[in-house]
Amino acid sequence: MGMAAEIAAHLVANGYGSTTAPSPTIFADFFPGQPDNVISVNDTTGFEPERAMGRLVMETRNLQILVRNTTRSGAETIANNIFTLLDRFDGTLSGTRYYSILGRTTPFSLGRDENNRHRWTCNYVVRKDMSA
Amino acid sequence: MRATVVIEGFGPLLQNIQRLRSALTRQGNQSAWNGAQHLFARTRAVVPYKDGDLYNSAYIANVSPSEDRRIWVVGYDTVAVPYAMDVHEIPNRIHPTRGPSPEPKQDHFLSEPADAMRKSYPRTVADDMERVIRRTRMVR
């Protein structure tokens, strides 16, 4: 399971929606055109990994949470609540040790898309073990 | 009983410190400019290209607060090109390879090149400084 899927599962566990059919609302590494209200969890590459004694000891990756909603307040509230959930996270997700998740900014608006839906996003730096 | 200690060479020492300080400041300014130019080139190589508006809105700005603290900003003009942030942040879009650079185009076209140079840049500056220290001619 990759980082985006692990974070998506964490969001599901905390009641933000579902990743499974028939009505998924949380997507890992995918930002579909429908449905209107979605959360997209994206692994947007990262930094050089940390090495010690000839082996990888920690990877540092970028994570993006992108929220789309038919209302501005809906998108903003979900993005901010996810920020509260993820920022300064330290624990284990789907068997992978996460040393820290830190917001690079707080969530911000990307405005509306061509279908008048509101989008909010936030980028995070994630320090973790390699995902299994 | 008393001992007299005479230290000589303060004049040349102060001159050398001043020379070194000037040389390091000059190199620091140059290293900052080099870093900004590198990032500018890297981001423009991967920024999605349609009509060139976004590509051409990239800029380097000098926002240095003083001669001793050189800061260059690399960015895109989000007033002239309001969709710049949208293109940067929305993933999964297909961006055909077009424009002056043959490299594949991508979202996060500014933050990813910046992240890529974040770890190596301090070492590059340190190497620049070491070179200056070795090359600076000292007054004897």
PDB file of N, CA, C and O in Angstrom, chain A residues 24-71:
ATOM      1  N   PRO A  24     -17.662   5.884  -3.698  1.00  0.00           N
ATOM      2  CA  PRO A  24     -16.423   6.384  -3.103  1.00  0.00           C
ATOM      3  C   PRO A  24     -16.368   7.911  -3.132  1.00  0.00           C
ATOM      4  O   PRO A  24     -16.827   8.541  -4.100  1.00  0.00           O
ATOM      5  N   THR A  25     -15.835   8.486  -2.072  1.00  0.00           N
ATOM      6  CA  THR A  25     -15.679   9.949  -2.012  1.00  0.00           C
ATOM      7  C   THR A  25     -14.237  10.345  -1.689  1.00  0.00           C
ATOM      8  O   THR A  25     -13.916  11.521  -1.697  1.00  0.00           O
ATOM      9  N   ILE A  26     -13.425   9.340  -1.357  1.00  0.00           N
ATOM     10  CA  ILE A  26     -12.010   9.608  -1.092  1.00  0.00           C
ATOM     11  C   ILE A  26     -11.183   8.829  -2.109  1.00  0.00           C
ATOM     12  O   ILE A  26     -11.378   7.624  -2.278  1.00  0.00           O
ATOM     13  N   PHE A  27     -10.271   9.533  -2.777  1.00  0.00           N
ATOM     14  CA  PHE A  27      -9.517   8.909  -3.860  1.00  0.00           C
ATOM     15  C   PHE A  27      -8.016   9.073  -3.616  1.00  0.00           C
ATOM     16  O   PHE A  27      -7.566  10.158  -3.252  1.00  0.00           O
ATOM     17  N   ALA A  28      -7.293   7.992  -3.813  1.00  0.00           N
ATOM     18  CA  ALA A  28      -5.843   8.029  -3.658  1.00  0.00           C
ATOM     19  C   ALA A  28      -5.188   8.224  -5.017  1.00  0.00           C
ATOM     20  O   ALA A  28      -5.432   7.449  -5.947  1.00  0.00           O
ATOM     21  N   ASP A  29      -4.381   9.281  -5.122  1.00  0.00           N
ATOM     22  CA  ASP A  29      -3.659   9.601  -6.358  1.00  0.00           C
ATOM     23  C   ASP A  29      -4.588   9.726  -7.563  1.00  0.00           C
ATOM     24  O   ASP A  29      -4.234   9.325  -8.685  1.00  0.00           O
ATOM     25  N   PHE A  30      -5.752  10.261  -7.320  1.00  0.00           N
ATOM     26  CA  PHE A  30      -6.718  10.441  -8.405  1.00  0.00           C
ATOM     27  C   PHE A  30      -7.675  11.552  -8.011  1.00  0.00           C
ATOM     28  O   PHE A  30      -8.106  11.630  -6.856  1.00  0.00           O
ATOM     29  N   PHE A  31      -8.000  12.414  -8.961  1.00  0.00           N
ATOM     30  CA  PHE A  31      -8.922  13.519  -8.705  1.00  0.00           C
ATOM     31  C   PHE A  31      -9.984  13.488  -9.805  1.00  0.00           C
ATOM     32  O   PHE A  31      -9.840  14.145 -10.838  1.00  0.00           O
ATOM     33  N   PRO A  32     -11.044  12.691  -9.590  1.00  0.00           N
ATOM     34  CA  PRO A  32     -12.023  12.483 -10.661  1.00  0.00           C
ATOM     35  C   PRO A  32     -12.939  13.700 -10.855  1.00  0.00           C
ATOM     36  O   PRO A  32     -13.076  14.535  -9.957  1.00  0.00           O
ATOM     37  N   GLY A  33     -13.575  13.754 -11.996  1.00  0.00           N
ATOM     38  CA  GLY A  33     -14.512  14.844 -12.283  1.00  0.00           C
ATOM     39  C   GLY A  33     -15.813  14.714 -11.518  1.00  0.00           C
ATOM     40  O   GLY A  33     -16.485  15.711 -11.244  1.00  0.00           O
ATOM     41  N   GLN A  34     -16.186  13.506 -11.147  1.00  0.00           N
ATOM     42  CA  GLN A  34     -17.404  13.235 -10.382  1.00  0.00           C
ATOM     43  C   GLN A  34     -17.080  12.232  -9.284  1.00  0.00           C
ATOM     44  O   GLN A  34     -16.162  11.422  -9.458  1.00  0.00           O
ATOM     45  N   PRO A  35     -17.787  12.222  -8.178  1.00  0.00           N
ATOM     46  CA  PRO A  35     -18.902  13.097  -7.800  1.00  0.00           C
ATOM     47  C   PRO A  35     -18.420  14.507  -7.436  1.00  0.00           C
ATOM     48  O   PRO A  35     -17.217  14.774  -7.446  1.00  0.00           O
ATOM     49  N   ASP A  36     -19.386  15.365  -7.101  1.00  0.00           N
ATOM     50  CA  ASP A  36     -19.025  16.753  -6.806  1.00  0.00           C
ATOM     51  C   ASP A  36     -18.164  16.861  -5.549  1.00  0.00           C
ATOM     52  O   ASP A  36     -17.177  17.580  -5.528  1.00  0.00           O
ATOM     53  N   ASN A  37     -18.593  16.155  -4.502  1.00  0.00           N
ATOM     54  CA  ASN A  37     -17.911  16.293  -3.212  1.00  0.00           C
ATOM     55  C   ASN A  37     -16.903  15.159  -3.028  1.00  0.00           C
ATOM     56  O   ASN A  37     -17.285  14.013  -2.795  1.00  0.00           O
ATOM     57  N   VAL A  38     -15.632  15.499  -3.152  1.00  0.00           N
ATOM     58  CA  VAL A  38     -14.600  14.465  -3.037  1.00  0.00           C
ATOM     59  C   VAL A  38     -13.399  14.990  -2.247  1.00  0.00           C
ATOM     60  O   VAL A  38     -13.202  16.200  -2.100  1.00  0.00           O
ATOM     61  N   ILE A  39     -12.626  14.021  -1.771  1.00  0.00           N
ATOM     62  CA  ILE A  39     -11.324  14.314  -1.172  1.00  0.00           C
ATOM     63  C   ILE A  39     -10.304  13.509  -1.962  1.00  0.00           C
ATOM     64  O   ILE A  39     -10.458  12.294  -2.132  1.00  0.00           O
ATOM     65  N   SER A  40      -9.304  14.190  -2.476  1.00  0.00           N
ATOM     66  CA  SER A  40      -8.260  13.519  -3.232  1.00  0.00           C
ATOM     67  C   SER A  40      -6.949  13.580  -2.445  1.00  0.00           C
ATOM     68  O   SER A  40      -6.526  14.648  -1.999  1.00  0.00           O
ATOM     69  N   VAL A  41      -6.340  12.415  -2.256  1.00  0.00           N
ATOM     70  CA  VAL A  41      -5.085  12.312  -1.505  1.00  0.00           C
ATOM     71  C   VAL A  41      -3.983  12.009  -2.508  1.00  0.00           C
ATOM     72  O   VAL A  41      -4.019  10.974  -3.179  1.00  0.00           O
ATOM     73  N   ASN A  42      -3.032  12.904  -2.620  1.00  0.00           N
ATOM     74  CA  ASN A  42      -2.033  12.756  -3.678  1.00  0.00           C
ATOM     75  C   ASN A  42      -0.610  12.733  -3.139  1.00  0.00           C
ATOM     76  O   ASN A  42      -0.223  13.578  -2.324  1.00  0.00           O
ATOM     77  N   ASP A  43       0.145  11.780  -3.632  1.00  0.00           N
ATOM     78  CA  ASP A  43       1.564  11.685  -3.333  1.00  0.00           C
ATOM     79  C   ASP A  43       2.283  12.493  -4.415  1.00  0.00           C
ATOM     80  O   ASP A  43       2.319  12.094  -5.579  1.00  0.00           O
ATOM     81  N   THR A  44       2.817  13.653  -4.043  1.00  0.00           N
ATOM     82  CA  THR A  44       3.404  14.530  -5.060  1.00  0.00           C
ATOM     83  C   THR A  44       4.927  14.544  -4.938  1.00  0.00           C
ATOM     84  O   THR A  44       5.548  15.583  -4.822  1.00  0.00           O
ATOM     85  N   THR A  45       5.496  13.363  -4.987  1.00  0.00           N
ATOM     86  CA  THR A  45       6.951  13.128  -4.887  1.00  0.00           C
ATOM     87  C   THR A  45       7.505  13.630  -3.559  1.00  0.00           C
ATOM     88  O   THR A  45       6.830  13.584  -2.557  1.00  0.00           O
ATOM     89  N   GLY A  46       8.741  14.129  -3.539  1.00  0.00           N
ATOM     90  CA  GLY A  46       9.294  14.506  -2.243  1.00  0.00           C
ATOM     91  C   GLY A  46      10.748  14.879  -2.307  1.00  0.00           C
ATOM     92  O   GLY A  46      11.208  15.405  -3.315  1.00  0.00           O
ATOM     93  N   PHE A  47      11.438  14.587  -1.213  1.00  0.00           N
ATOM     94  CA  PHE A  47      12.819  15.009  -1.057  1.00  0.00           C
ATOM     95  C   PHE A  47      13.733  13.782  -1.121  1.00  0.00           C
ATOM     96  O   PHE A  47      13.267  12.648  -1.101  1.00  0.00           O
ATOM     97  N   GLU A  48      15.024  14.062  -1.132  1.00  0.00           N
ATOM     98  CA  GLU A  48      15.999  12.985  -1.088  1.00  0.00           C
ATOM     99  C   GLU A  48      15.807  12.199   0.219  1.00  0.00           C
ATOM    100  O   GLU A  48      15.659  12.805   1.284  1.00  0.00           O
ATOM    101  N   PRO A  49      15.782  10.868   0.170  1.00  0.00           N
ATOM    102  CA  PRO A  49      15.584  10.101   1.412  1.00  0.00           C
ATOM    103  C   PRO A  49      16.805  10.178   2.329  1.00  0.00           C
ATOM    104  O   PRO A  49      17.905  10.485   1.882  1.00  0.00           O
ATOM    105  N   GLU A  50      16.571   9.889   3.602  1.00  0.00           N
ATOM    106  CA  GLU A  50      17.677   9.858   4.565  1.00  0.00           C
ATOM    107  C   GLU A  50      18.316   8.473   4.538  1.00  0.00           C
ATOM    108  O   GLU A  50      17.617   7.459   4.580  1.00  0.00           O
ATOM    109  N   ARG A  51      19.654   8.458   4.471  1.00  0.00           N
ATOM    110  CA  ARG A  51      20.376   7.193   4.461  1.00  0.00           C
ATOM    111  C   ARG A  51      21.329   7.151   5.648  1.00  0.00           C
ATOM    112  O   ARG A  51      21.864   8.170   6.060  1.00  0.00           O
ATOM    113  N   ALA A  52      21.531   5.959   6.159  1.00  0.00           N
ATOM    114  CA  ALA A  52      22.516   5.766   7.230  1.00  0.00           C
ATOM    115  C   ALA A  52      23.056   4.353   7.127  1.00  0.00           C
ATOM    116  O   ALA A  52      22.291   3.412   6.903  1.00  0.00           O
ATOM    117  N   MET A  53      24.368   4.226   7.267  1.00  0.00           N
ATOM    118  CA  MET A  53      25.019   2.923   7.208  1.00  0.00           C
ATOM    119  C   MET A  53      24.628   2.170   5.931  1.00  0.00           C
ATOM    120  O   MET A  53      24.420   0.963   5.936  1.00  0.00           O
ATOM    121  N   GLY A  54      24.532   2.895   4.848  1.00  0.00           N
ATOM    122  CA  GLY A  54      24.288   2.274   3.556  1.00  0.00           C
ATOM    123  C   GLY A  54      22.870   1.829   3.282  1.00  0.00           C
ATOM    124  O   GLY A  54      22.614   1.113   2.323  1.00  0.00           O
ATOM    125  N   ARG A  55      21.932   2.259   4.099  1.00  0.00           N
ATOM    126  CA  ARG A  55      20.541   1.855   3.815  1.00  0.00           C
ATOM    127  C   ARG A  55      19.599   3.036   4.044  1.00  0.00           C
ATOM    128  O   ARG A  55      19.933   3.993   4.745  1.00  0.00           O
ATOM    129  N   LEU A  56      18.427   2.926   3.444  1.00  0.00           N
ATOM    130  CA  LEU A  56      17.416   3.964   3.631  1.00  0.00           C
ATOM    131  C   LEU A  56      16.819   3.851   5.028  1.00  0.00           C
ATOM    132  O   LEU A  56      16.411   2.767   5.434  1.00  0.00           O
ATOM    133  N   VAL A  57      16.792   4.935   5.764  1.00  0.00           N
ATOM    134  CA  VAL A  57      16.217   4.876   7.103  1.00  0.00           C
ATOM    135  C   VAL A  57      14.910   5.665   7.181  1.00  0.00           C
ATOM    136  O   VAL A  57      14.104   5.430   8.076  1.00  0.00           O
ATOM    137  N   MET A  58      14.710   6.596   6.274  1.00  0.00           N
ATOM    138  CA  MET A  58      13.476   7.377   6.325  1.00  0.00           C
ATOM    139  C   MET A  58      13.262   8.046   4.974  1.00  0.00           C
ATOM    140  O   MET A  58      14.209   8.493   4.344  1.00  0.00           O
ATOM    141  N   GLU A  59      12.034   8.083   4.532  1.00  0.00           N
ATOM    142  CA  GLU A  59      11.752   8.834   3.320  1.00  0.00           C
ATOM    143  C   GLU A  59      10.974  10.088   3.678  1.00  0.00           C
ATOM    144  O   GLU A  59      10.211  10.112   4.651  1.00  0.00           O
ATOM    145  N   THR A  60      11.200  11.119   2.900  1.00  0.00           N
ATOM    146  CA  THR A  60      10.512  12.385   3.109  1.00  0.00           C
ATOM    147  C   THR A  60       9.729  12.698   1.846  1.00  0.00           C
ATOM    148  O   THR A  60      10.313  12.850   0.773  1.00  0.00           O
ATOM    149  N   ARG A  61       8.415  12.738   1.995  1.00  0.00           N
ATOM    150  CA  ARG A  61       7.581  12.864   0.813  1.00  0.00           C
ATOM    151  C   ARG A  61       6.626  14.037   0.943  1.00  0.00           C
ATOM    152  O   ARG A  61       6.378  14.544   2.048  1.00  0.00           O
ATOM    153  N   ASN A  62       6.112  14.457  -0.184  1.00  0.00           N
ATOM    154  CA  ASN A  62       5.092  15.495  -0.189  1.00  0.00           C
ATOM    155  C   ASN A  62       3.723  14.854  -0.341  1.00  0.00           C
ATOM    156  O   ASN A  62       3.543  13.929  -1.134  1.00  0.00           O
ATOM    157  N   LEU A  63       2.798  15.364   0.439  1.00  0.00           N
ATOM    158  CA  LEU A  63       1.425  14.874   0.401  1.00  0.00           C
ATOM    159  C   LEU A  63       0.510  16.066   0.121  1.00  0.00           C
ATOM    160  O   LEU A  63       0.704  17.149   0.687  1.00  0.00           O
ATOM    161  N   GLN A  64      -0.442  15.849  -0.751  1.00  0.00           N
ATOM    162  CA  GLN A  64      -1.419  16.898  -1.017  1.00  0.00           C
ATOM    163  C   GLN A  64      -2.823  16.376  -0.720  1.00  0.00           C
ATOM    164  O   GLN A  64      -3.185  15.280  -1.165  1.00  0.00           O
ATOM    165  N   ILE A  65      -3.569  17.138   0.038  1.00  0.00           N
ATOM    166  CA  ILE A  65      -4.982  16.839   0.254  1.00  0.00           C
ATOM    167  C   ILE A  65      -5.778  17.888  -0.504  1.00  0.00           C
ATOM    168  O   ILE A  65      -5.631  19.091  -0.267  1.00  0.00           O
ATOM    169  N   LEU A  66      -6.593  17.426  -1.431  1.00  0.00           N
ATOM    170  CA  LEU A  66      -7.379  18.325  -2.267  1.00  0.00           C
ATOM    171  C   LEU A  66      -8.855  18.025  -2.006  1.00  0.00           C
ATOM    172  O   LEU A  66      -9.287  16.876  -2.145  1.00  0.00           O
ATOM    173  N   VAL A  67      -9.595  19.040  -1.604  1.00  0.00           N
ATOM    174  CA  VAL A  67     -11.004  18.871  -1.252  1.00  0.00           C
ATOM    175  C   VAL A  67     -11.858  19.644  -2.240  1.00  0.00           C
ATOM    176  O   VAL A  67     -11.588  20.820  -2.510  1.00  0.00           O
ATOM    177  N   ARG A  68     -12.881  18.986  -2.773  1.00  0.00           N
ATOM    178  CA  ARG A  68     -13.822  19.684  -3.656  1.00  0.00           C
ATOM    179  C   ARG A  68     -15.219  19.524  -3.072  1.00  0.00           C
ATOM    180  O   ARG A  68     -15.605  18.425  -2.637  1.00  0.00           O
ATOM    181  N   ASN A  69     -15.980  20.612  -3.084  1.00  0.00           N
ATOM    182  CA  ASN A  69     -17.315  20.581  -2.492  1.00  0.00           C
ATOM    183  C   ASN A  69     -18.192  21.600  -3.208  1.00  0.00           C
ATOM    184  O   ASN A  69     -17.692  22.592  -3.746  1.00  0.00           O
ATOM    185  N   THR A  70     -19.492  21.336  -3.173  1.00  0.00           N
ATOM    186  CA  THR A  70     -20.411  22.266  -3.850  1.00  0.00           C
ATOM    187  C   THR A  70     -20.536  23.591  -3.102  1.00  0.00           C
ATOM    188  O   THR A  70     -20.982  24.576  -3.677  1.00  0.00           O
ATOM    189  N   THR A  71     -20.159  23.597  -1.826  1.00  0.00           N
ATOM    190  CA  THR A  71     -20.202  24.861  -1.086  1.00  0.00           C
ATOM    191  C   THR A  71     -18.800  25.245  -0.628  1.00  0.00           C
ATOM    192  O   THR A  71     -17.961  24.378  -0.349  1.00  0.00           O
TER     193      THR A  71
END
